[in-house]
Amino acid sequence: MLSGSYRTFVDRIARAIDAGRIYTDPLSTLAYGTDASCYRLVPKVVIKAGSEAEVRAILAEAAALDLPVTFRAAGTSLSGQAVSDSILVVASHGWKALEVLDDGARIRLQPGVIGAQANAALAAYGRKIGPDPATINSAMIGGIVNNNSSGMCCGTAQNSYQTLASVRVLLADGTLLDTGLPQSVAAFRQSHAGLLSALSALRHRVLADRLLADRIRRKYRMKNTTGYSLNALVDFEDPIDILAHLIVGSEGTLAFVSEVVYHTVPEHAHKASALVLYPTIKAACDAIQVLALHKDRVAAAELLDRASLRSVEDKAGVPATLRTLPPEAAAILIETRAEDPTALSANVAAVTALLAPFETLEPVRFTDVPAEYTRLWNIRKGMFPSVGAMRAAETTVIIEDVAFPIAHLAEGTLKLQALFQTFGYHEAIIFGHALEGNLHFVFTPDFSGPEEVARYEAFIDAVCRLVAVEYEGAVKAEHGTGRNMAPFVEMEWGPDAYRLMQDIKTLFDPQGILNPDVILTRDALLHLKALKPMPSANPLIDKCIECGFCEVMCPSRGLTLTPRQRIVANREMAALRTSGQAPGRLAELERLYAYAGDETCTTCGLCETACPVGINTGSLTRLLREEALSAPGKRAAGWLASHYASATSAARTGLKVLDTFQTMAGPQTTRAMMRGLRSLAGRRVPHWSPAFPRAASRLSLQPGRVGSPRKVVYFPSCLTRTLAPARGGEAARPLNEVVASVLGKAGYAILYPQGLANLCCGTPFSSKGAAEAARSKEAEVLAALLEASENGRWPVIVDNGVCTAALLDGLRDPRLQIQDVTTFVETVAASDLIFEPVEEHVALHAVCSLRKRGLDAHFHALARRCARQVTIPSGITCCGFAGDKGFTHPELNASALSGLREQVSGCSGGYSTSATCEIGLSEHSGLSYQHLMVLVDAATRPRS
């Protein structure tokens, strides 16, 4: 329970912010107490702010009570700058505005926009944002700006600092400044003349000290995110420009960034890559020094040491040569880009010539084949997760980044490798953006005891002295200073520069409430405190490194917990069970987790597609449901499985009754009645909307092309056999007849499995933890499909994407050729059809199961054959309906589809491949969603 100043703060702030977005419970605060760093700080209060006015109110009340405030977007930061033990303000879900300006030359972004979404919006213009962190698919603009994040290609020329057009910020005193609006700037010059005058004075102070000014310029020729962006004091004269560029990389310690406008950079479509092998690190670094002089031709050059290559040499698709490399070998992964093939060829020839004087283990060979160069870059991307997956239990994974002056890259790298051996981190690997002298190293310390913490302390101190003192490099090149390197900022910069930083902090935040101890700290041991525990909880999740890459894929991310947060909660509960301590806290966490962790998990598994170590948190949820299922629950599931035809018949009867009532009473009365029943009986009564389905009619099993020697087995899903689209949005025919029409036009005779009414893929049971019942249904359908297909002679076609994936995952019989109908039509039957696209603009939603298996590309390609224009909404992953969750937990469906309506407003209709998904999509889009085969049927005719 909160007390004292925090209780007062919550009472006051609840007058300005919906209490539903203010969290003080132990589960929510624990969940937001982690980021991608090695630290955990559990906040007292978490607030999901939704506007500048709300942030201003938070700052005012926090200042009045002298309470620290930390801002957070995606929480993928690596240095501990996004965690707090005070007030944590989350600026993600309500901060998604994006506007492309000047035909793609600029882009306006709010802090909750994911970097990849910004690039997707710019793709049509051949542009992208400059910053390119490896986390761009999950990192949000708020963090990218505040950390001055960069990556493999942007270097120091295209990061946030260099491509900033304007920034909109709220200062600690509540003042709003938009440096892109002249009237805002003019007002600020009057209201904050003292602050601007002080910034000008700091600039003159730096310029008067030639040694300091030269040091600043020199240190920013390489990547450097240690401390504040002091280069703003030498690069700009206008204090408004100085202020704007000081904000970049300030990690939420100077102001809240509510919007940024970037100058964009070209995204060249033509690329070529080469993995060049060298006998030693020194040989590779010597070549890099030459490449670094030709950044006009070299887009990226990644240095890979022998240990990093060894970590992935046994992975699929990796060249066999890597396994035979000598122990001192190294590699450079090089990429060149150009506007057209001719320019690309010229670049390849030029770079090859630059490398000619240096000894290599194999001839230099570039490839411009996308599949081949993607395979090469996957080697690089697989290194970090490879170390993470192989680490010992209860150890953490730390990825540090440093920068050496390019002239000293070779010796610096060798000395860094020597430190690994000295301190016993034998698993450590090195890779990095070598054109900028930027190296990442990954190692797996164990923080379970004081001896291991002391080893880590000595190692980090030695690394900082090597990088910052011996070579005048940067102890943080692109990950931000955070808590991790705050104790070493003065070591790197010296006392004069450090005093400048202290003065900057005081000017912007005189009370010191904005993210205290981040970037600047008086605690020399800060980096050793609040280290994150990583207790074993379950083998399914123990390899999790809490990076947060998964969160963008999760349909419950805006409602309850994300996969990372579910894992954090399970680790904490496992530790409490093991220790026997705090039984009251454990009981409360378990109580809260029942809804936030279990009931609102769709088990879609899309988190696995983004997880660097391949964790499917949905598998954990299914396992926990299985363990929790009571004996009566198992018996009920078994009875239902053995009487499935009766159950679906009963469901159709209920739907008919409800449809009759709606016909007589109208939709408004029906809605009121269902709401009333739901208020009395709870989630046992389904949520009703005008998109609620009707009962399917009795199946008429169409034969397709009678007498054709080409045959398919068609398995209509139980949803097809049970549900029909809502009144007013129904297709002309039942779905099975539409599918049969398309297959018949393509020349196929259609076979059907026997006992169809009782067949099910098992998903309704496995998703509820009834594993035994699910296995019984899988066994039944396997036997029926083998019989119908003559032991696999004929392909098996499924009309529901969820069922397709379930059968592929559950049956795993090599004799069966199971395909989703959209994949079959796109890859096989399309050659026997003539497509005549309809003049419509349609919205598409590939169900999560198809996406997880990579089959969404076939779904999208087929739709593009059939309609003149398609829209694939951004940021919509799993729809959250999850079979029946849309009926029992409609808030999950609504949250997962937030933002959909605005993105599809110009469409005439929507298409998917699951009846229940289409219900939720229709309700939350304002369109009528149908199965894609309805569109295919309308747009095709037989070829012969």
mmCIF file of N, CA and C in Angstrom, residues 310-388:
data_model
loop_
_atom_site.group_PDB
_atom_site.id
_atom_site.type_symbol
_atom_site.label_atom_id
_atom_site.label_comp_id
_atom_site.label_asym_id
_atom_site.label_seq_id
_atom_site.Cartn_x
_atom_site.Cartn_y
_atom_site.Cartn_z
ATOM 1 N N ARG A 310 32.238 -18.408 -33.899
ATOM 2 C CA ARG A 310 32.087 -19.746 -33.327
ATOM 3 C C ARG A 310 30.693 -19.925 -32.718
ATOM 4 N N SER A 311 30.126 -18.853 -32.205
ATOM 5 C CA SER A 311 28.823 -18.952 -31.542
ATOM 6 C C SER A 311 27.696 -19.308 -32.497
ATOM 7 N N VAL A 312 27.901 -19.103 -33.788
ATOM 8 C CA VAL A 312 26.836 -19.373 -34.759
ATOM 9 C C VAL A 312 27.243 -20.384 -35.830
ATOM 10 N N GLU A 313 28.434 -20.947 -35.718
ATOM 11 C CA GLU A 313 28.938 -21.763 -36.835
ATOM 12 C C GLU A 313 28.136 -23.028 -37.068
ATOM 13 N N ASP A 314 27.387 -23.484 -36.078
ATOM 14 C CA ASP A 314 26.590 -24.694 -36.249
ATOM 15 C C ASP A 314 25.131 -24.410 -36.602
ATOM 16 N N LYS A 315 24.785 -23.139 -36.790
ATOM 17 C CA LYS A 315 23.417 -22.785 -37.139
ATOM 18 C C LYS A 315 23.127 -23.119 -38.601
ATOM 19 N N ALA A 316 21.853 -23.363 -38.887
ATOM 20 C CA ALA A 316 21.437 -23.660 -40.259
ATOM 21 C C ALA A 316 21.723 -22.467 -41.162
ATOM 22 N N GLY A 317 22.235 -22.737 -42.360
ATOM 23 C CA GLY A 317 22.486 -21.690 -43.337
ATOM 24 C C GLY A 317 23.819 -20.994 -43.208
ATOM 25 N N VAL A 318 24.587 -21.329 -42.181
ATOM 26 C CA VAL A 318 25.888 -20.690 -41.982
ATOM 27 C C VAL A 318 26.931 -21.421 -42.828
ATOM 28 N N PRO A 319 27.796 -20.693 -43.551
ATOM 29 C CA PRO A 319 28.805 -21.355 -44.389
ATOM 30 C C PRO A 319 29.668 -22.327 -43.581
ATOM 31 N N ALA A 320 29.899 -23.501 -44.159
ATOM 32 C CA ALA A 320 30.694 -24.524 -43.471
ATOM 33 C C ALA A 320 32.108 -24.042 -43.187
ATOM 34 N N THR A 321 32.584 -23.079 -43.973
ATOM 35 C CA THR A 321 33.935 -22.549 -43.798
ATOM 36 C C THR A 321 34.170 -22.040 -42.384
ATOM 37 N N LEU A 322 33.155 -21.508 -41.747
ATOM 38 C CA LEU A 322 33.337 -20.923 -40.420
ATOM 39 C C LEU A 322 33.826 -21.950 -39.410
ATOM 40 N N ARG A 323 33.446 -23.206 -39.591
ATOM 41 C CA ARG A 323 33.850 -24.228 -38.630
ATOM 42 C C ARG A 323 35.328 -24.576 -38.750
ATOM 43 N N THR A 324 35.960 -24.199 -39.834
ATOM 44 C CA THR A 324 37.362 -24.571 -40.070
ATOM 45 C C THR A 324 38.326 -23.396 -39.888
ATOM 46 N N LEU A 325 37.830 -22.252 -39.417
ATOM 47 C CA LEU A 325 38.684 -21.075 -39.285
ATOM 48 C C LEU A 325 39.719 -21.265 -38.178
ATOM 49 N N PRO A 326 40.908 -20.708 -38.342
ATOM 50 C CA PRO A 326 41.926 -20.775 -37.279
ATOM 51 C C PRO A 326 41.488 -19.969 -36.062
ATOM 52 N N PRO A 327 42.095 -20.217 -34.907
ATOM 53 C CA PRO A 327 41.630 -19.594 -33.659
ATOM 54 C C PRO A 327 41.755 -18.084 -33.600
ATOM 55 N N GLU A 328 42.631 -17.489 -34.389
ATOM 56 C CA GLU A 328 42.826 -16.040 -34.356
ATOM 57 C C GLU A 328 42.051 -15.323 -35.454
ATOM 58 N N ALA A 329 41.280 -16.055 -36.232
ATOM 59 C CA ALA A 329 40.612 -15.474 -37.396
ATOM 60 C C ALA A 329 39.559 -14.442 -36.992
ATOM 61 N N ALA A 330 39.160 -13.645 -37.956
ATOM 62 C CA ALA A 330 38.098 -12.651 -37.783
ATOM 63 C C ALA A 330 37.440 -12.425 -39.130
ATOM 64 N N ALA A 331 36.378 -11.665 -39.127
ATOM 65 C CA ALA A 331 35.672 -11.405 -40.383
ATOM 66 C C ALA A 331 35.127 -9.993 -40.384
ATOM 67 N N ILE A 332 34.874 -9.492 -41.586
ATOM 68 C CA ILE A 332 34.135 -8.244 -41.760
ATOM 69 C C ILE A 332 32.945 -8.553 -42.666
ATOM 70 N N LEU A 333 31.769 -8.196 -42.200
ATOM 71 C CA LEU A 333 30.564 -8.307 -43.015
ATOM 72 C C LEU A 333 30.296 -6.926 -43.597
ATOM 73 N N ILE A 334 30.399 -6.828 -44.910
ATOM 74 C CA ILE A 334 30.359 -5.525 -45.588
ATOM 75 C C ILE A 334 29.084 -5.420 -46.412
ATOM 76 N N GLU A 335 28.492 -4.226 -46.398
ATOM 77 C CA GLU A 335 27.357 -3.962 -47.277
ATOM 78 C C GLU A 335 27.576 -2.659 -48.020
ATOM 79 N N THR A 336 27.241 -2.667 -49.308
ATOM 80 C CA THR A 336 27.243 -1.457 -50.111
ATOM 81 C C THR A 336 25.865 -1.291 -50.730
ATOM 82 N N ARG A 337 25.438 -0.037 -50.919
ATOM 83 C CA ARG A 337 24.105 0.244 -51.432
ATOM 84 C C ARG A 337 24.189 1.293 -52.530
ATOM 85 N N ALA A 338 23.196 1.272 -53.425
ATOM 86 C CA ALA A 338 23.198 2.239 -54.518
ATOM 87 C C ALA A 338 21.790 2.412 -55.062
ATOM 88 N N GLU A 339 21.622 3.459 -55.868
ATOM 89 C CA GLU A 339 20.306 3.771 -56.416
ATOM 90 C C GLU A 339 19.899 2.841 -57.540
ATOM 91 N N ASP A 340 20.877 2.278 -58.253
ATOM 92 C CA ASP A 340 20.565 1.440 -59.405
ATOM 93 C C ASP A 340 21.624 0.358 -59.542
ATOM 94 N N PRO A 341 21.379 -0.667 -60.356
ATOM 95 C CA PRO A 341 22.325 -1.776 -60.493
ATOM 96 C C PRO A 341 23.693 -1.347 -61.011
ATOM 97 N N THR A 342 23.730 -0.368 -61.905
ATOM 98 C CA THR A 342 25.029 0.073 -62.442
ATOM 99 C C THR A 342 25.891 0.677 -61.349
ATOM 100 N N ALA A 343 25.293 1.545 -60.557
ATOM 101 C CA ALA A 343 26.041 2.156 -59.457
ATOM 102 C C ALA A 343 26.448 1.111 -58.424
ATOM 103 N N LEU A 344 25.588 0.120 -58.213
ATOM 104 C CA LEU A 344 25.927 -0.940 -57.258
ATOM 105 C C LEU A 344 27.145 -1.721 -57.749
ATOM 106 N N SER A 345 27.165 -2.055 -59.021
ATOM 107 C CA SER A 345 28.315 -2.783 -59.577
ATOM 108 C C SER A 345 29.597 -1.976 -59.429
ATOM 109 N N ALA A 346 29.485 -0.673 -59.630
ATOM 110 C CA ALA A 346 30.658 0.188 -59.473
ATOM 111 C C ALA A 346 31.138 0.191 -58.028
ATOM 112 N N ASN A 347 30.210 0.234 -57.096
ATOM 113 C CA ASN A 347 30.582 0.184 -55.681
ATOM 114 C C ASN A 347 31.272 -1.124 -55.322
ATOM 115 N N VAL A 348 30.710 -2.226 -55.798
ATOM 116 C CA VAL A 348 31.303 -3.534 -55.511
ATOM 117 C C VAL A 348 32.731 -3.605 -56.035
ATOM 118 N N ALA A 349 32.918 -3.123 -57.254
ATOM 119 C CA ALA A 349 34.267 -3.144 -57.836
ATOM 120 C C ALA A 349 35.223 -2.265 -57.033
ATOM 121 N N ALA A 350 34.764 -1.097 -56.618
ATOM 122 C CA ALA A 350 35.614 -0.174 -55.870
ATOM 123 C C ALA A 350 35.982 -0.746 -54.509
ATOM 124 N N VAL A 351 35.017 -1.317 -53.806
ATOM 125 C CA VAL A 351 35.297 -1.859 -52.470
ATOM 126 C C VAL A 351 36.208 -3.077 -52.585
ATOM 127 N N THR A 352 35.982 -3.906 -53.577
ATOM 128 C CA THR A 352 36.851 -5.064 -53.785
ATOM 129 C C THR A 352 38.295 -4.614 -54.025
ATOM 130 N N ALA A 353 38.460 -3.548 -54.790
ATOM 131 C CA ALA A 353 39.804 -3.018 -55.043
ATOM 132 C C ALA A 353 40.434 -2.472 -53.758
ATOM 133 N N LEU A 354 39.638 -1.833 -52.918
ATOM 134 C CA LEU A 354 40.163 -1.311 -51.652
ATOM 135 C C LEU A 354 40.677 -2.432 -50.757
ATOM 136 N N LEU A 355 40.036 -3.598 -50.837
ATOM 137 C CA LEU A 355 40.423 -4.723 -49.985
ATOM 138 C C LEU A 355 41.565 -5.548 -50.556
ATOM 139 N N ALA A 356 41.896 -5.323 -51.808
ATOM 140 C CA ALA A 356 42.886 -6.160 -52.491
ATOM 141 C C ALA A 356 44.243 -6.229 -51.785
ATOM 142 N N PRO A 357 44.761 -5.141 -51.204
ATOM 143 C CA PRO A 357 46.094 -5.229 -50.584
ATOM 144 C C PRO A 357 46.152 -6.072 -49.311
ATOM 145 N N PHE A 358 45.007 -6.455 -48.762
ATOM 146 C CA PHE A 358 45.004 -7.136 -47.469
ATOM 147 C C PHE A 358 44.801 -8.641 -47.633
ATOM 148 N N GLU A 359 45.561 -9.405 -46.858
ATOM 149 C CA GLU A 359 45.473 -10.859 -46.919
ATOM 150 C C GLU A 359 44.125 -11.333 -46.391
ATOM 151 N N THR A 360 43.462 -12.169 -47.151
ATOM 152 C CA THR A 360 42.208 -12.778 -46.710
ATOM 153 C C THR A 360 42.338 -14.292 -46.785
ATOM 154 N N LEU A 361 41.461 -14.978 -46.039
ATOM 155 C CA LEU A 361 41.488 -16.446 -46.043
ATOM 156 C C LEU A 361 40.786 -17.023 -47.263
ATOM 157 N N GLU A 362 39.914 -16.240 -47.867
ATOM 158 C CA GLU A 362 39.216 -16.647 -49.091
ATOM 159 C C GLU A 362 39.063 -15.421 -49.976
ATOM 160 N N PRO A 363 38.898 -15.589 -51.270
ATOM 161 C CA PRO A 363 38.681 -14.426 -52.149
ATOM 162 C C PRO A 363 37.432 -13.643 -51.742
ATOM 163 N N VAL A 364 37.472 -12.346 -51.942
ATOM 164 C CA VAL A 364 36.330 -11.486 -51.636
ATOM 165 C C VAL A 364 35.232 -11.730 -52.667
ATOM 166 N N ARG A 365 34.019 -12.036 -52.185
ATOM 167 C CA ARG A 365 32.909 -12.285 -53.117
ATOM 168 C C ARG A 365 31.653 -11.600 -52.600
ATOM 169 N N PHE A 366 31.180 -10.611 -53.342
ATOM 170 C CA PHE A 366 29.927 -9.936 -53.008
ATOM 171 C C PHE A 366 28.754 -10.668 -53.651
ATOM 172 N N THR A 367 27.600 -10.584 -53.000
ATOM 173 C CA THR A 367 26.366 -11.092 -53.587
ATOM 174 C C THR A 367 25.299 -10.022 -53.518
ATOM 175 N N ASP A 368 24.552 -9.871 -54.616
ATOM 176 C CA ASP A 368 23.421 -8.948 -54.620
ATOM 177 C C ASP A 368 22.098 -9.708 -54.648
ATOM 178 N N VAL A 369 22.150 -11.013 -54.363
ATOM 179 C CA VAL A 369 20.949 -11.841 -54.305
ATOM 180 C C VAL A 369 20.352 -11.706 -52.906
ATOM 181 N N PRO A 370 19.121 -11.192 -52.801
ATOM 182 C CA PRO A 370 18.550 -10.925 -51.475
ATOM 183 C C PRO A 370 18.593 -12.112 -50.524
ATOM 184 N N ALA A 371 18.263 -13.301 -51.018
ATOM 185 C CA ALA A 371 18.262 -14.461 -50.126
ATOM 186 C C ALA A 371 19.658 -14.743 -49.586
ATOM 187 N N GLU A 372 20.661 -14.506 -50.406
ATOM 188 C CA GLU A 372 22.036 -14.789 -49.988
ATOM 189 C C GLU A 372 22.555 -13.739 -49.016
ATOM 190 N N TYR A 373 22.338 -12.448 -49.320
ATOM 191 C CA TYR A 373 22.878 -11.464 -48.376
ATOM 192 C C TYR A 373 22.049 -11.408 -47.093
ATOM 193 N N THR A 374 20.768 -11.763 -47.184
ATOM 194 C CA THR A 374 19.975 -11.867 -45.958
ATOM 195 C C THR A 374 20.519 -12.967 -45.063
ATOM 196 N N ARG A 375 20.940 -14.072 -45.684
ATOM 197 C CA ARG A 375 21.524 -15.172 -44.913
ATOM 198 C C ARG A 375 22.807 -14.720 -44.218
ATOM 199 N N LEU A 376 23.614 -13.916 -44.892
ATOM 200 C CA LEU A 376 24.843 -13.410 -44.278
ATOM 201 C C LEU A 376 24.531 -12.510 -43.084
ATOM 202 N N TRP A 377 23.565 -11.620 -43.249
ATOM 203 C CA TRP A 377 23.241 -10.708 -42.148
ATOM 204 C C TRP A 377 22.549 -11.423 -41.005
ATOM 205 N N ASN A 378 21.896 -12.542 -41.292
ATOM 206 C CA ASN A 378 21.314 -13.339 -40.218
ATOM 207 C C ASN A 378 22.388 -13.964 -39.341
ATOM 208 N N ILE A 379 23.571 -14.194 -39.919
ATOM 209 C CA ILE A 379 24.699 -14.660 -39.107
ATOM 210 C C ILE A 379 25.008 -13.625 -38.040
ATOM 211 N N ARG A 380 25.110 -12.368 -38.472
ATOM 212 C CA ARG A 380 25.408 -11.287 -37.532
ATOM 213 C C ARG A 380 24.282 -11.127 -36.497
ATOM 214 N N LYS A 381 23.029 -11.163 -36.954
ATOM 215 C CA LYS A 381 21.911 -10.978 -36.039
ATOM 216 C C LYS A 381 21.768 -12.130 -35.051
ATOM 217 N N GLY A 382 22.275 -13.302 -35.426
ATOM 218 C CA GLY A 382 22.118 -14.471 -34.564
ATOM 219 C C GLY A 382 23.128 -14.570 -33.443
ATOM 220 N N MET A 383 24.111 -13.681 -33.417
ATOM 221 C CA MET A 383 25.185 -13.828 -32.428
ATOM 222 C C MET A 383 24.722 -13.518 -31.012
ATOM 223 N N PHE A 384 24.061 -12.410 -30.831
ATOM 224 C CA PHE A 384 23.578 -12.042 -29.497
ATOM 225 C C PHE A 384 22.626 -13.100 -28.936
ATOM 226 N N PRO A 385 21.588 -13.508 -29.683
ATOM 227 C CA PRO A 385 20.698 -14.538 -29.138
ATOM 228 C C PRO A 385 21.380 -15.873 -28.940
ATOM 229 N N SER A 386 22.399 -16.170 -29.740
ATOM 230 C CA SER A 386 23.095 -17.441 -29.577
ATOM 231 C C SER A 386 23.758 -17.521 -28.218
ATOM 232 N N VAL A 387 24.436 -16.443 -27.824
ATOM 233 C CA VAL A 387 25.056 -16.411 -26.498
ATOM 234 C C VAL A 387 23.978 -16.466 -25.421
ATOM 235 N N GLY A 388 22.883 -15.735 -25.635
ATOM 236 C CA GLY A 388 21.801 -15.736 -24.660
ATOM 237 C C GLY A 388 21.201 -17.105 -24.467
#
